[in-house]
Structures are given as structure tokens and as C-alpha cells.
CSV table of C-alpha atoms and ligand atoms in Angstrom, one decimal:
chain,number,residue,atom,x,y,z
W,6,UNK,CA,85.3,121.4,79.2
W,7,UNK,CA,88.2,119.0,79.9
W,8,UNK,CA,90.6,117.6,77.7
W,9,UNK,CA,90.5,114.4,78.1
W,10,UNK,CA,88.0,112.4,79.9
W,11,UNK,CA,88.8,108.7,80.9
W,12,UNK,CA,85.2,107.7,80.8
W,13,UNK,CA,84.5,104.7,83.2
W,14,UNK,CA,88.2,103.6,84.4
W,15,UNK,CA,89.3,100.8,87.3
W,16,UNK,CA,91.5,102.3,89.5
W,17,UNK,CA,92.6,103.1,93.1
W,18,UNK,CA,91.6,106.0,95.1
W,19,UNK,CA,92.2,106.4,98.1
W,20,UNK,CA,93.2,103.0,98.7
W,21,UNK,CA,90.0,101.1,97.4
W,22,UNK,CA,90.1,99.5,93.9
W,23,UNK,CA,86.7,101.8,92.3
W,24,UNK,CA,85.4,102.6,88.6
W,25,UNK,CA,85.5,106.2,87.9
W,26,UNK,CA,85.5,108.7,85.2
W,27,UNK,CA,89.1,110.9,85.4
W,28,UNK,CA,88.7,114.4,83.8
W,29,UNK,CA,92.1,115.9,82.7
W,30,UNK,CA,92.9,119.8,82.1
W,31,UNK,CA,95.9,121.4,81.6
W,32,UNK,CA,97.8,118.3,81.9
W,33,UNK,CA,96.7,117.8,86.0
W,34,UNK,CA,93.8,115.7,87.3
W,35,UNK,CA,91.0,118.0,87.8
W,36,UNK,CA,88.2,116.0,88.6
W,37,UNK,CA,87.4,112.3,89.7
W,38,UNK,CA,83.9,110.8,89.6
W,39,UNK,CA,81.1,110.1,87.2
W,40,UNK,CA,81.1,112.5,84.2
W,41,UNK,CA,77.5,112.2,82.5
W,42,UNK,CA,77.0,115.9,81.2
W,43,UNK,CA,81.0,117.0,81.0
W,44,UNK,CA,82.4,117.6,77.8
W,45,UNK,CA,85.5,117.0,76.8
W,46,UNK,CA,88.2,117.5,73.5
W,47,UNK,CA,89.0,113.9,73.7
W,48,UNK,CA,87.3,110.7,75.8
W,49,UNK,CA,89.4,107.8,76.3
W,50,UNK,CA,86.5,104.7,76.8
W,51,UNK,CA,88.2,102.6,80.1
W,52,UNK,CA,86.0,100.0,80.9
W,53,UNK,CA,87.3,97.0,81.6
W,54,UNK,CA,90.8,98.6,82.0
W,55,UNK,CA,93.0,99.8,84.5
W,56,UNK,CA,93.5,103.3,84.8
W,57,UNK,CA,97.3,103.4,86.4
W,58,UNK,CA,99.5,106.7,87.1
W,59,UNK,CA,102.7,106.4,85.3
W,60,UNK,CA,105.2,104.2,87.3
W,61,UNK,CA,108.4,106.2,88.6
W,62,UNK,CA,111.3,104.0,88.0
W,63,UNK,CA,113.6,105.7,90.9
W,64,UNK,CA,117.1,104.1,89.5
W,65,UNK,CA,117.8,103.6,86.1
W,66,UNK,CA,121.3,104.3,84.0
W,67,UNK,CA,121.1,105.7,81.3
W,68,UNK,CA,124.5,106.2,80.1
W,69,UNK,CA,124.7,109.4,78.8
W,70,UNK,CA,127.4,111.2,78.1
W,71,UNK,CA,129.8,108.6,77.8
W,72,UNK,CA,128.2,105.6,77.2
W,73,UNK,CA,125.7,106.5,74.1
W,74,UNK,CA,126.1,102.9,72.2
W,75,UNK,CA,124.2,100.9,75.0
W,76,UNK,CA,121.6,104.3,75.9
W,77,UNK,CA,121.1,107.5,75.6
W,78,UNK,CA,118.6,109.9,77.6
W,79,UNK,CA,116.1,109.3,74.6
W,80,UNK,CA,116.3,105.8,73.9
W,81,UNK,CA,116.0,105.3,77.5
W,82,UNK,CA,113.0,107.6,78.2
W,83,UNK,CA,111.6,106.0,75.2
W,84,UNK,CA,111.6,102.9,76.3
W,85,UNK,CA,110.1,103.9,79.9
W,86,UNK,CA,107.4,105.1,78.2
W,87,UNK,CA,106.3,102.7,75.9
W,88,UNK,CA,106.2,100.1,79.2
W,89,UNK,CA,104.1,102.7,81.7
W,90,UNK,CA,106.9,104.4,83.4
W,91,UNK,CA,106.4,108.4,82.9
W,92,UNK,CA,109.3,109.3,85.2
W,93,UNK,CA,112.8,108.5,85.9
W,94,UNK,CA,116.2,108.9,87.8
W,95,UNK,CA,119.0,108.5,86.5
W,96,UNK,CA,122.1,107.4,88.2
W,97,UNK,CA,125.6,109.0,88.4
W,98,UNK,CA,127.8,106.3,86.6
W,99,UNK,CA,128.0,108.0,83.6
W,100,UNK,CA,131.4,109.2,81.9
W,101,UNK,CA,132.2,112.1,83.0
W,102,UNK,CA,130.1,110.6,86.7
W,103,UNK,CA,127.6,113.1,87.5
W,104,UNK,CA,129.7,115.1,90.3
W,105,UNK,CA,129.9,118.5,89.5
W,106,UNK,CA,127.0,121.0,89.2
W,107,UNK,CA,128.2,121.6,86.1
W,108,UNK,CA,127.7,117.6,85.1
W,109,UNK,CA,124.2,117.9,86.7
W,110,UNK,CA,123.5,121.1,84.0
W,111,UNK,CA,124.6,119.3,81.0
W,112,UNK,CA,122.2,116.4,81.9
W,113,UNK,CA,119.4,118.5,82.8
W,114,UNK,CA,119.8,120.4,79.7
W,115,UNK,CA,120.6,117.0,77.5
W,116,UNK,CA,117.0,116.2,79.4
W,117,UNK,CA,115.3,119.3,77.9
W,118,UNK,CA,115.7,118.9,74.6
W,119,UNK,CA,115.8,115.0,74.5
W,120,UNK,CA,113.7,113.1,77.0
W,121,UNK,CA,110.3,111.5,76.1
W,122,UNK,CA,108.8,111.2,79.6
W,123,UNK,CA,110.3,113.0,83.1
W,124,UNK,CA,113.5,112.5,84.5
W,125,UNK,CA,115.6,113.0,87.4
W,126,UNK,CA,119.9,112.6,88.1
W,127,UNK,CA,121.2,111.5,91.4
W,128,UNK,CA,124.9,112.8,91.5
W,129,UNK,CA,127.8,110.1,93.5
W,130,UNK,CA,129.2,111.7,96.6
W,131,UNK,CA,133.1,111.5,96.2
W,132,UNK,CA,135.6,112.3,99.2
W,133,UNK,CA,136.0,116.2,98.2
W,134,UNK,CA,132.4,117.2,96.3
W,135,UNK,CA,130.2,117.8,99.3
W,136,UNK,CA,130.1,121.7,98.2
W,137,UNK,CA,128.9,120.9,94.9
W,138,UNK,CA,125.9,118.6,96.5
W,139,UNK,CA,125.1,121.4,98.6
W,140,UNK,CA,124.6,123.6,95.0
W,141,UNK,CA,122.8,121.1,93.6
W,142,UNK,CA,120.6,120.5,96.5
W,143,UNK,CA,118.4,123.2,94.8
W,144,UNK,CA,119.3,122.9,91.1
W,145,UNK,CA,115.9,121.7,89.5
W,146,UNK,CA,116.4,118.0,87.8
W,147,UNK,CA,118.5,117.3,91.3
W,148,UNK,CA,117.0,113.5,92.6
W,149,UNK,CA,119.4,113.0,95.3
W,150,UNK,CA,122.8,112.0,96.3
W,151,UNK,CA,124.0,108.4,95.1
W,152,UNK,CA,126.9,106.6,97.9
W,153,UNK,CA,128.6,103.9,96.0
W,154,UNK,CA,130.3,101.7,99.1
W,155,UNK,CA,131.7,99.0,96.8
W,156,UNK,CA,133.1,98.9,93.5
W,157,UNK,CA,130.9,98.4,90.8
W,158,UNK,CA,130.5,99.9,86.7
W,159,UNK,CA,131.8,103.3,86.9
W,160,UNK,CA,133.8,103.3,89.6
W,161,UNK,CA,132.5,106.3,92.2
W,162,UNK,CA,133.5,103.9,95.0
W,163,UNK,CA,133.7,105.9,98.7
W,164,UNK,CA,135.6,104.4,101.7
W,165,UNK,CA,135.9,106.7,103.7
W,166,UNK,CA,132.4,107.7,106.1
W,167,UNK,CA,133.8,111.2,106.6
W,168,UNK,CA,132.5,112.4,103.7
W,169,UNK,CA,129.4,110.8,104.2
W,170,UNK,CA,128.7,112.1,107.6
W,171,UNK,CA,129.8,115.8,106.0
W,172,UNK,CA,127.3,114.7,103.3
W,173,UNK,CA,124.7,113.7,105.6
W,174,UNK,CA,125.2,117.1,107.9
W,175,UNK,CA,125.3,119.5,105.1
W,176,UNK,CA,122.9,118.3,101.5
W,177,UNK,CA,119.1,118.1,102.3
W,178,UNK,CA,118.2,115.3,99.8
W,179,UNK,CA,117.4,112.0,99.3
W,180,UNK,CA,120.9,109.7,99.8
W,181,UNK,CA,120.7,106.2,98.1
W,182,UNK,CA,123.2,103.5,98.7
W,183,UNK,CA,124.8,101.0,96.6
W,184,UNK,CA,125.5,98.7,99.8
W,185,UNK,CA,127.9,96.5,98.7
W,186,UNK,CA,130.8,96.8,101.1
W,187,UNK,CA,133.9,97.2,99.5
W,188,UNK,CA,135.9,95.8,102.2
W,189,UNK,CA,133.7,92.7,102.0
W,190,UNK,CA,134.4,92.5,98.3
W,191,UNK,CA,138.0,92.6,98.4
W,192,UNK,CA,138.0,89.6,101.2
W,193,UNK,CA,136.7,87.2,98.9
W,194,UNK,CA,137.5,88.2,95.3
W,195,UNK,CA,140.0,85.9,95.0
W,196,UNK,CA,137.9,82.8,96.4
W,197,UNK,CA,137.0,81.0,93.4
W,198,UNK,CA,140.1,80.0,91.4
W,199,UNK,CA,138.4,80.4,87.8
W,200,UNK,CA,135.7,82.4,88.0
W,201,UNK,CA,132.9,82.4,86.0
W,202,UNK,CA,129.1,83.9,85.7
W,203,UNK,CA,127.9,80.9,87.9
W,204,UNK,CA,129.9,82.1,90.6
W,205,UNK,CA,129.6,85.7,90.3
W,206,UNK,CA,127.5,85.9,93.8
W,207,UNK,CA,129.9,83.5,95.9
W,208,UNK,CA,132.6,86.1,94.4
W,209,UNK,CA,130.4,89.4,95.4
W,210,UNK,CA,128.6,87.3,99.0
W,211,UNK,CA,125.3,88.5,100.9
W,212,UNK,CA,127.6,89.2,103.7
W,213,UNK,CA,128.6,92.1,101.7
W,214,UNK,CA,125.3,93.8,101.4
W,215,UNK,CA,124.4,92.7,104.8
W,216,UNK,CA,127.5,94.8,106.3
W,217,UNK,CA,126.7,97.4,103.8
W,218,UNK,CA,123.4,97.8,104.8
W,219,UNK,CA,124.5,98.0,108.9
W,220,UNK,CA,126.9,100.8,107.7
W,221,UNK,CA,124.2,102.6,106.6
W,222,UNK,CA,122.2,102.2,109.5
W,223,UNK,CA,124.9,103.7,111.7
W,224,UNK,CA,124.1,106.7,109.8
W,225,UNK,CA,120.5,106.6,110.3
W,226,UNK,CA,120.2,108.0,114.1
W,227,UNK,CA,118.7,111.1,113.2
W,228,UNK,CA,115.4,112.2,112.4
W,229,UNK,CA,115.1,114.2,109.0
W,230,UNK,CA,117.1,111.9,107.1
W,231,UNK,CA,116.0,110.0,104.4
W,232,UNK,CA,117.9,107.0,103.4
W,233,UNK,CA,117.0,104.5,100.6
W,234,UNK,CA,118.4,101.4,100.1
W,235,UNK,CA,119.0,100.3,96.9
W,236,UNK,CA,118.3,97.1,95.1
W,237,UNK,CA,117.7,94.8,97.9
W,238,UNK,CA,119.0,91.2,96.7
W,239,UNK,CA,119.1,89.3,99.8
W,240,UNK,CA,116.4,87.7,102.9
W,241,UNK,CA,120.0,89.1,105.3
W,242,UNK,CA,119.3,93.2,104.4
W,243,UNK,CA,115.5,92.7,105.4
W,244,UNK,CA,117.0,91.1,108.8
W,245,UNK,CA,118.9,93.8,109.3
W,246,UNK,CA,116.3,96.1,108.0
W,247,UNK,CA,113.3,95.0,110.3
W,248,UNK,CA,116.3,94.4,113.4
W,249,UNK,CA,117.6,97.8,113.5
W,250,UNK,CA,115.7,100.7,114.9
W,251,UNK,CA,116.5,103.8,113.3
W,252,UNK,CA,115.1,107.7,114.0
W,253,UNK,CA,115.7,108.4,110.3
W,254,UNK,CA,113.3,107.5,107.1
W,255,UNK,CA,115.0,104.7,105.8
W,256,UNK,CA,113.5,103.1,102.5
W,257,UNK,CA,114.5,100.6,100.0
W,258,UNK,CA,113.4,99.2,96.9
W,259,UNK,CA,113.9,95.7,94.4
W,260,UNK,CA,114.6,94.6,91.0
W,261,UNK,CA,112.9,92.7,89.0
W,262,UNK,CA,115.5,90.9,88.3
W,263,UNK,CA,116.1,89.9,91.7
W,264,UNK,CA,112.5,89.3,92.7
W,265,UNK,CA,112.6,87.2,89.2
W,266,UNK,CA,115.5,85.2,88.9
W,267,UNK,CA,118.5,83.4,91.0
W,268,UNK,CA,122.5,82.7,90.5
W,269,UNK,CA,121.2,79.1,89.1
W,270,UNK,CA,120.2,81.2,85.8
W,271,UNK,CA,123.5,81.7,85.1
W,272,UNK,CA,124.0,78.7,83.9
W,273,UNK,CA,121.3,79.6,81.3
W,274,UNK,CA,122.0,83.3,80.5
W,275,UNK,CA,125.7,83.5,81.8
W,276,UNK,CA,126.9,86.6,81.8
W,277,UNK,CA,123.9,88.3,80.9
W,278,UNK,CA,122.6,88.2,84.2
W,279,UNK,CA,126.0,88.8,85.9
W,280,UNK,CA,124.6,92.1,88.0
W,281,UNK,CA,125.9,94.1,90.7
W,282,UNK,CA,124.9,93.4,93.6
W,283,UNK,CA,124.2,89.6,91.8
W,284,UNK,CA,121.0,87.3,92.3
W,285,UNK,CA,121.4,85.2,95.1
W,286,UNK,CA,119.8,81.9,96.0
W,287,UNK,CA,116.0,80.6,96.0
W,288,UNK,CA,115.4,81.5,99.7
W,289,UNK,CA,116.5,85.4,99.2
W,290,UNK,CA,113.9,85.4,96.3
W,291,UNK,CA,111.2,84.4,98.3
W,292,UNK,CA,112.0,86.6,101.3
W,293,UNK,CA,112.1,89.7,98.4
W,294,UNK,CA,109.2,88.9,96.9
W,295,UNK,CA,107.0,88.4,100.4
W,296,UNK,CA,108.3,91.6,101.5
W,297,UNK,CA,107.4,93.6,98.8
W,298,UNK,CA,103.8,91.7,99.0
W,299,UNK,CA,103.8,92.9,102.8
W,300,UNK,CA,105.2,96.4,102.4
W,301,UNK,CA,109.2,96.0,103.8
W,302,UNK,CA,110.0,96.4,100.5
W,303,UNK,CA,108.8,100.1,99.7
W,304,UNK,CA,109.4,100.4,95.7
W,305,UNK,CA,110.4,98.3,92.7
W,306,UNK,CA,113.1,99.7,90.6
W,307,UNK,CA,114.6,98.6,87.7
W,308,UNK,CA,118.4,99.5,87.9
W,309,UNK,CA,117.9,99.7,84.6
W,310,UNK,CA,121.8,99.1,83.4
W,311,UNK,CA,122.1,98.3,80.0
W,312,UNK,CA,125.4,96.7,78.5
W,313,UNK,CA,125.8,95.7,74.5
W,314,UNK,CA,125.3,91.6,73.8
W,315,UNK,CA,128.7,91.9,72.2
W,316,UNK,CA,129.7,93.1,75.8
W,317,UNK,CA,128.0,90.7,77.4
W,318,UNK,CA,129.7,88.1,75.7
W,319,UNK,CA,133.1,89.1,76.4
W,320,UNK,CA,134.7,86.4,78.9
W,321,UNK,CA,133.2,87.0,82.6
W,322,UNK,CA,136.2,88.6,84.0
W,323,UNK,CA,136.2,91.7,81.4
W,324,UNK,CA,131.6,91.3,80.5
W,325,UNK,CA,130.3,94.8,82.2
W,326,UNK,CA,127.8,93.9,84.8
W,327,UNK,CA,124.3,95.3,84.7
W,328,UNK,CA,120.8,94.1,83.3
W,329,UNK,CA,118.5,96.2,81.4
W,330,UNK,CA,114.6,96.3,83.3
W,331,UNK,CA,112.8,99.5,81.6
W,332,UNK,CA,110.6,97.6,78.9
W,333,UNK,CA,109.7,95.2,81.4
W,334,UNK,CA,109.2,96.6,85.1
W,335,UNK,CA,105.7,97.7,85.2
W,336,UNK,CA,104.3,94.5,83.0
W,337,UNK,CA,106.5,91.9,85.2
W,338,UNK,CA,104.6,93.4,88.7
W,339,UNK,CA,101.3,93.7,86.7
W,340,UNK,CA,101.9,90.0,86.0
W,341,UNK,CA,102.0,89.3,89.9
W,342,UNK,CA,98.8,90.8,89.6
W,343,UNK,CA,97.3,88.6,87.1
W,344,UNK,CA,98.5,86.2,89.3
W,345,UNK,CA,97.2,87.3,92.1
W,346,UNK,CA,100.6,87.2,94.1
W,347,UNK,CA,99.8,91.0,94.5
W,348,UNK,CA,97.0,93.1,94.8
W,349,UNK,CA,96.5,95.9,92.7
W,350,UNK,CA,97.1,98.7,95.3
W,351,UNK,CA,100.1,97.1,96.6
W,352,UNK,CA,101.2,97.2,92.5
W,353,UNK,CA,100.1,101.0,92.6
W,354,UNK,CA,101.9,101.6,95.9
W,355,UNK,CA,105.2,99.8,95.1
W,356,UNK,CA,105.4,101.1,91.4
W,357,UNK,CA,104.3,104.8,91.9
W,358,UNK,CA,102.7,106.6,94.9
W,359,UNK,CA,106.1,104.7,97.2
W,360,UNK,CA,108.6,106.2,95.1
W,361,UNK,CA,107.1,109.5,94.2
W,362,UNK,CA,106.8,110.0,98.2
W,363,UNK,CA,110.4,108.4,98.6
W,364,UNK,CA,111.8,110.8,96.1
W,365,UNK,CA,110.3,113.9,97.2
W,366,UNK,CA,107.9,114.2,94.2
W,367,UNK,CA,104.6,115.4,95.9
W,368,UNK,CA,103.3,116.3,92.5
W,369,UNK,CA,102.2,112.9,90.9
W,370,UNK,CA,102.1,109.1,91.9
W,371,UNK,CA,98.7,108.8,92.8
W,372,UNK,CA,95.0,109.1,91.0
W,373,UNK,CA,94.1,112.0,92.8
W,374,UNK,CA,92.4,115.8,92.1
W,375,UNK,CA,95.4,118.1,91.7
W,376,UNK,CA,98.2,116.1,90.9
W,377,UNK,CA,100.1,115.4,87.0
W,378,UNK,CA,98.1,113.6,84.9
W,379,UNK,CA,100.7,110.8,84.2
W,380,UNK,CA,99.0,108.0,83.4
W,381,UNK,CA,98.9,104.9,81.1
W,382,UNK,CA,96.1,102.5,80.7
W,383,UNK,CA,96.5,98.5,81.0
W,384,UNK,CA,94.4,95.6,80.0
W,385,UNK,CA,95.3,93.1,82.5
W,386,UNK,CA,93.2,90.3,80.7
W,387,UNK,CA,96.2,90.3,78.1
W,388,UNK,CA,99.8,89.1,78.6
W,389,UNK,CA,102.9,89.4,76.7
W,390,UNK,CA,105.9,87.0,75.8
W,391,UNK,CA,108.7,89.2,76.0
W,392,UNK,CA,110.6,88.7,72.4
W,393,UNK,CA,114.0,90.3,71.6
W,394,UNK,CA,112.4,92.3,68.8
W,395,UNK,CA,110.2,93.7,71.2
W,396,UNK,CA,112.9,95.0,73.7
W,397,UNK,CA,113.0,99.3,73.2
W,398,UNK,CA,116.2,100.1,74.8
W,399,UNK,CA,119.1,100.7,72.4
W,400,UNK,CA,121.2,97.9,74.4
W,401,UNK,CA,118.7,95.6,72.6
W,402,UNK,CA,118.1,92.1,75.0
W,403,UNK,CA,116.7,91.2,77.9
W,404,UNK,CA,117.1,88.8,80.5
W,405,UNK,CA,113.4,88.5,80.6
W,406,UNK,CA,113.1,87.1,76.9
W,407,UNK,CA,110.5,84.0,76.8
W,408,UNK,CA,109.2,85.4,80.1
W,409,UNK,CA,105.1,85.6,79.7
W,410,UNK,CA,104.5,89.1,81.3
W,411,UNK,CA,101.2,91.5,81.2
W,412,UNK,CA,100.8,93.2,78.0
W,413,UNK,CA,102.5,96.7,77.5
W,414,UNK,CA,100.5,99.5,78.0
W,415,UNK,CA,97.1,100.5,75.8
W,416,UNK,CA,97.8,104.2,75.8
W,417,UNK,CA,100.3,106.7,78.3
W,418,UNK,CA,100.2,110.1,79.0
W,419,UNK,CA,102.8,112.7,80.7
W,420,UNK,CA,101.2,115.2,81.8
W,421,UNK,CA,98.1,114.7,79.8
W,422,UNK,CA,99.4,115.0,76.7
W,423,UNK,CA,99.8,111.2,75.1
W,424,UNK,CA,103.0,110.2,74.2
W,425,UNK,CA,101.8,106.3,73.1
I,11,LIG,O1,125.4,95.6,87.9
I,11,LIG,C1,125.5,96.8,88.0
I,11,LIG,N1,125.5,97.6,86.9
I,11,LIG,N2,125.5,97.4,89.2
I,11,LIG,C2,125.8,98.7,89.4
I,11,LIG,O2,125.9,99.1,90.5
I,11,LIG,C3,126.0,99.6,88.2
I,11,LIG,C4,125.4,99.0,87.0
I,11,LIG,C5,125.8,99.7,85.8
I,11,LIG,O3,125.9,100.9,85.7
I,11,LIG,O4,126.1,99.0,84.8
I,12,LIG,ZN1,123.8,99.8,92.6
I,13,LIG,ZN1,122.3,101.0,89.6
């Protein structure tokens, strides 16, 4: 007797696009195949529909403590969920910045009595916290360790490698990097006399990721390192990327926002897509979205960073940068899909088996015997216009309003028990 049977399910095993019945116990996957005689409490009728483990959204802010009027750990995980994502980490930006194993406890516990799907936090190295990463390295709720090389919300900024290479030596975890040199920043941040959110990526240049991202690769000599590069933005990182050999695993993963839109939409949305590292030009677009079509881009995350419209509109100099992605993530790269830009494993690979391996999370990811049952079920004949009534997450817009995407999930489950 199972307790839930998903009778007669498209989805990918092993790689190969099949239809299969999915019987769930105990909230794992305990059996995968064709279920004529099995009983179950509950059957979920598939056909027709794609079966889909919950997408892992590897970077997301969500802003508490400190920031509770744009998101909070519940609206946040409440909004993952209701677009397909069952898991997420959240980043160190936060006020106080999750450095301290104490600020790790008070999120995990936050977590525990708050969070509608599963959640991670990545804690920012600083110049004098390596000890504390070392502690955490085994706290359960730990993601990783989060370098910020240039400025950006929050201010966690590191410019000094020493720490790093302590870091590096001493914390067994996942490090992800917020490229953006800082000493490429400060060259040009005075070269554009008034500013504005049209010229928010000649301010913050792809020079400035590029560099970043040859910094990191200095690091990446050894084997047993695991590196991930976040939000991608320009066709100069995946240069770098495919020029640089490097002994360590080094990953990275894309927005949708970058893979959607470039800094001629600012003219449009203004400061609401002003975003750290910012969208770049048409050819960077292209070169992010065939790499994550060809596998050089590993994962798509949202960086989820949600900022108030009243913030938003403030003039550019003092308007927060950041763009919210949770409630559209998973149904933006199921539209690709419908559009047959991507297939459907690549979709499964990029949204959930790349970034549960990335992260470390062997336990889910993937349709398979043994692992979590988080799961949500799509119809991928429907689509969705994205309206700003529809948008979950407490900051309340998106950049992707008007935007036809697939339609939100049909049902989702964390570990089998169903939460929409
Ligand atoms: O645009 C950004 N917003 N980039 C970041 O690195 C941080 C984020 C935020 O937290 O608002
Ligand atoms: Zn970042
Ligand atoms: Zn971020």
C-alpha cells in the first residue's frame, strides 16, 4: 500500500523522456513502473502531464531578519512552492548578514517553524569569520559559503584573497561567488555623468565579471573544491569559463532575468530591472541562453532579490537593486520547453538534478527509487500571462509582468505530503 500513486506520469528516468506510474511512501519514491494491482491512500491521474521533481532554486534572498517588508522565510517559501520549486538557499545579505553560527541558528530555527517547502542559508565569508565557517560546515541548514568580490545590497564585500585562500584551505563546502570585481567597479563608477537605470551596466561593465571570474579561477587549482559561479550575465565569463583549465569542480548557474531580458529594457522598466550584476547586451543573452541549452551553463537560479515598488521607484542612485524570480523560474524554462528551445531533460537537469548535485544534496533532484518525493505536476499544453495580481512574493511585481510563460503548477508535493 502506497500513499500516493501518480498513475501514468511523463517524465525523465534515467535520462529518457518515459510514462510511468510513481508510487510514494513515507514521503520517498519507492517504486517506479506500471502499477495495475498496487493500492494506494491517494492516486494522482498524470496522463498527459509532466511529472517533475521539485526545482531547487540554489540562490534566493529572502530577507529575513532585517528586511521582513519586501520577504520573509514564509512568504518566500510560499511563493517557491506555488511555482514548482520545493527547495531553496538562501543567501547571506540579510541584516544582521548571516556570519556567525549563531546567525545561521536563528535562520535555521526561523526555518523550522516558518518555511513551506525546504530551505538552505549560505553564510558571506568576511576577513576574520573563517572559524565560524568551519562550525557551520556541519551545522545542519548550512548550504555553503557565499564570497561577495564587489559591492552590491548588503554590503559583505571581501578584498582581500587571504581570507579566501584560509577559507578555501580550512571549510569543506560549497563556495559561491558574486564575481563582480570590486576594483573594476570603482574604475568606472564615475563614467557616466548622470546616471540613470539605462546605464546601470556601462556603470557596473562585463569587464568586471570577466576579472571576477579569472580571480576565482586562480583559486580553482585543486581538486576537491567546488566552486560555483553565480548568476552568469555575460558571453566574456563563458570565455573565460570554457578557456581556463581548472583541477577543481567549478559550476555556475543563470537568471532568468538575464537569459530573458537586456539593459535596453530599462528604458521600459527603469529601475526595476536595475540588478546586480545588470543585464547586458543582446549578444550576452544569446551566448547565456545557448549555453545553458548545451550544458556550460549547469543550473538556473533565480537570485530571487526582492525590493518594494515604492523602492524601486526611488531615483536610480538611492532604488535597491535586485529583481524578484521565485513565481516565475520554473514556468519561464518550462516555456523554452513549449518552445522547444529546450528539451525536457535539459529543463530537468538545469532546474533540479544540476543543483541538487551542485549543492551537495544527494537526497532528491531526480525521479528515481529512494530519493524525496518532491514533486509538482505541469500541464505544459497551458501557458500563463504573468499578471501583478498573480505575483506570490510579499515584494508584490515582477519584471516578468505581460510575459506569456507555462502555467503554474497543477499540484506540488515536499516530501510527499502536498502542499498545493
Ligand atoms: O542586484 C542584486 N541584488 N545583486 C545582489 O548581489 C544582491 C541582491 C539583493 O540582495 O538585493
Ligand atoms: Zn550576487
Ligand atoms: Zn544574489
Amino acid at each position: 500500500m502506497y500513499d500516493t500513486i501518480f498513475k501514468s506520469a511523463t517524465t525523465v528516468v534515467d535520462g529518457e523522456v518515459v510514462v510511468r506510474d510513481v508510487g510514494v511512501t513515507s514521503g520517498r519514491i519507492e517504486k517506479i513502473g506500471t502499477m495495475e494491482k498496487e493500492s494506494a491512500r491517494r492516486e494522482v491521474p498524470c496522463e498527459g502531464r509532466l511529472l517533475m521533481p521539485g526545482a531547487i532554486d540554489m540562490h534566493a534572498h529572502l530577507r529575513e531578519p532585517g528586511g521582513t517588508h519586501k520577504e520573509d522565510i514564509s512568504s518566500g517559501t510560499a511563493a517557491a512552492v506555488a511555482a514548482g520549486v520545493t527547495t531553496v538557499l538562501d543567501m547571506p545579505n540579510t541584516n544582521p548578514p548571516t556570519t556567525t553560527v549563531s546567525a545561521l541558528r536563528e535562520k535555521t530555527a526561523i526555518a523550522g517553524r516558518t518555511a513551506h517547502c525546504r530551505i538552505g542559508f549560505f553564510m558571506a565569508l568576511t576577513a576574520r569569520n573563517v572559524d565560524q565557517l568551519e562550525q557551520a560546515a556541519s551545522i545542519p541548514g548550512f548550504a555553503g559559503v557565499k564570497v561577495y568580490l564587489g559591492s552590491t545590497t548588503g554590503n559583505i564585500l571581501l578584498t582581500d584573497v587571504d581570507p579566501l585562500e584560509t577559507a578555501l584551505a580550512r571549510v569543506p563546502a560549497l563556495f559561491a561567488f558574486h564575481a563582480e570585481l570590486e576594483s573594476v567597479l570603482q574604475r568606472h563608477k564615475d563614467d557616466v555623468a548622470l546616471p540613470d537605470a539605462r546605464s546601470h551596466h556601462v556603470l557596473r561593465p562585463p569587464e568586471a565579471v570577466t576579472e571576477g571570474t579569472r580571480l576565482v579561477l586562480e583559486h580553482a587549482s585543486r581538486p576537491g573544491l567546488r566552486l560555483h559561479l553565480c548568476h552568469v550575465s555575460t558571453a566574456g565569463e563563458l570565455e573565460v569559463l570554457d578557456d581556463t583549465p581548472t583541477a577543481s569542480e567549478v559550476t555556475c548557474e543563470v537568471t532568468p532575468h538575464h537569459l530573458r531580458f537586456t539593459h535596453e529594457d530599462a528604458a521600459r522598466l527603469d529601475n526595476r530591472i536595475k540588478v546586480n550584476p545588470p543585464v547586458q547586451g543582446k549578444a550576452d543573452r544569446k551566448a547565456l541562453r545557448a549555453a545553458l541549452a548545451d550544458g556550460r551553463i549547469q543550473a538556473v537560479a533565480t537570485d530571487h532579490a526582492p525590493h518594494t515598488l515604492e523602492e524601486k521607484n526611488r531615483p536610480y542612485p538611492s532604488a535597491p537593486s535586485g529583481v524578484p524570480g521565485l513565481d516565475i523560474m520554473v514556468p519561464w524554462v518550462l516555456r523554452l520547453v513549449q518552445e522547444g528551445k529546450l528539451t525536457i531533460q535539459r529543463a530537468f537537469e538545469v532546474l533540479c538534478s544540476n543543483p541538487a548535485r551542485i549543492a551537495g544534496m544527494d537526497d532528491r533532484g531526480r525521479i528515481e527509487e529512494g530519493l524525496d518525493a518532491d514533486l509538482a505536476l505541469w500541464d505544459l499544453d497551458s501557458t500563463w500571462k504573468v499578471e501583478r495580481s498573480d505575483i506570490n512574493s510579499r515584494c508584490g511585481w515582477s519584471p516578468f509582468e505581460g510575459d506569456t510563460l507555462a502555467a503554474r503548477p497543477l499540484g506540488v508535493w515536499v516530501q510527499g505530503e502536498r502542499r498545493v
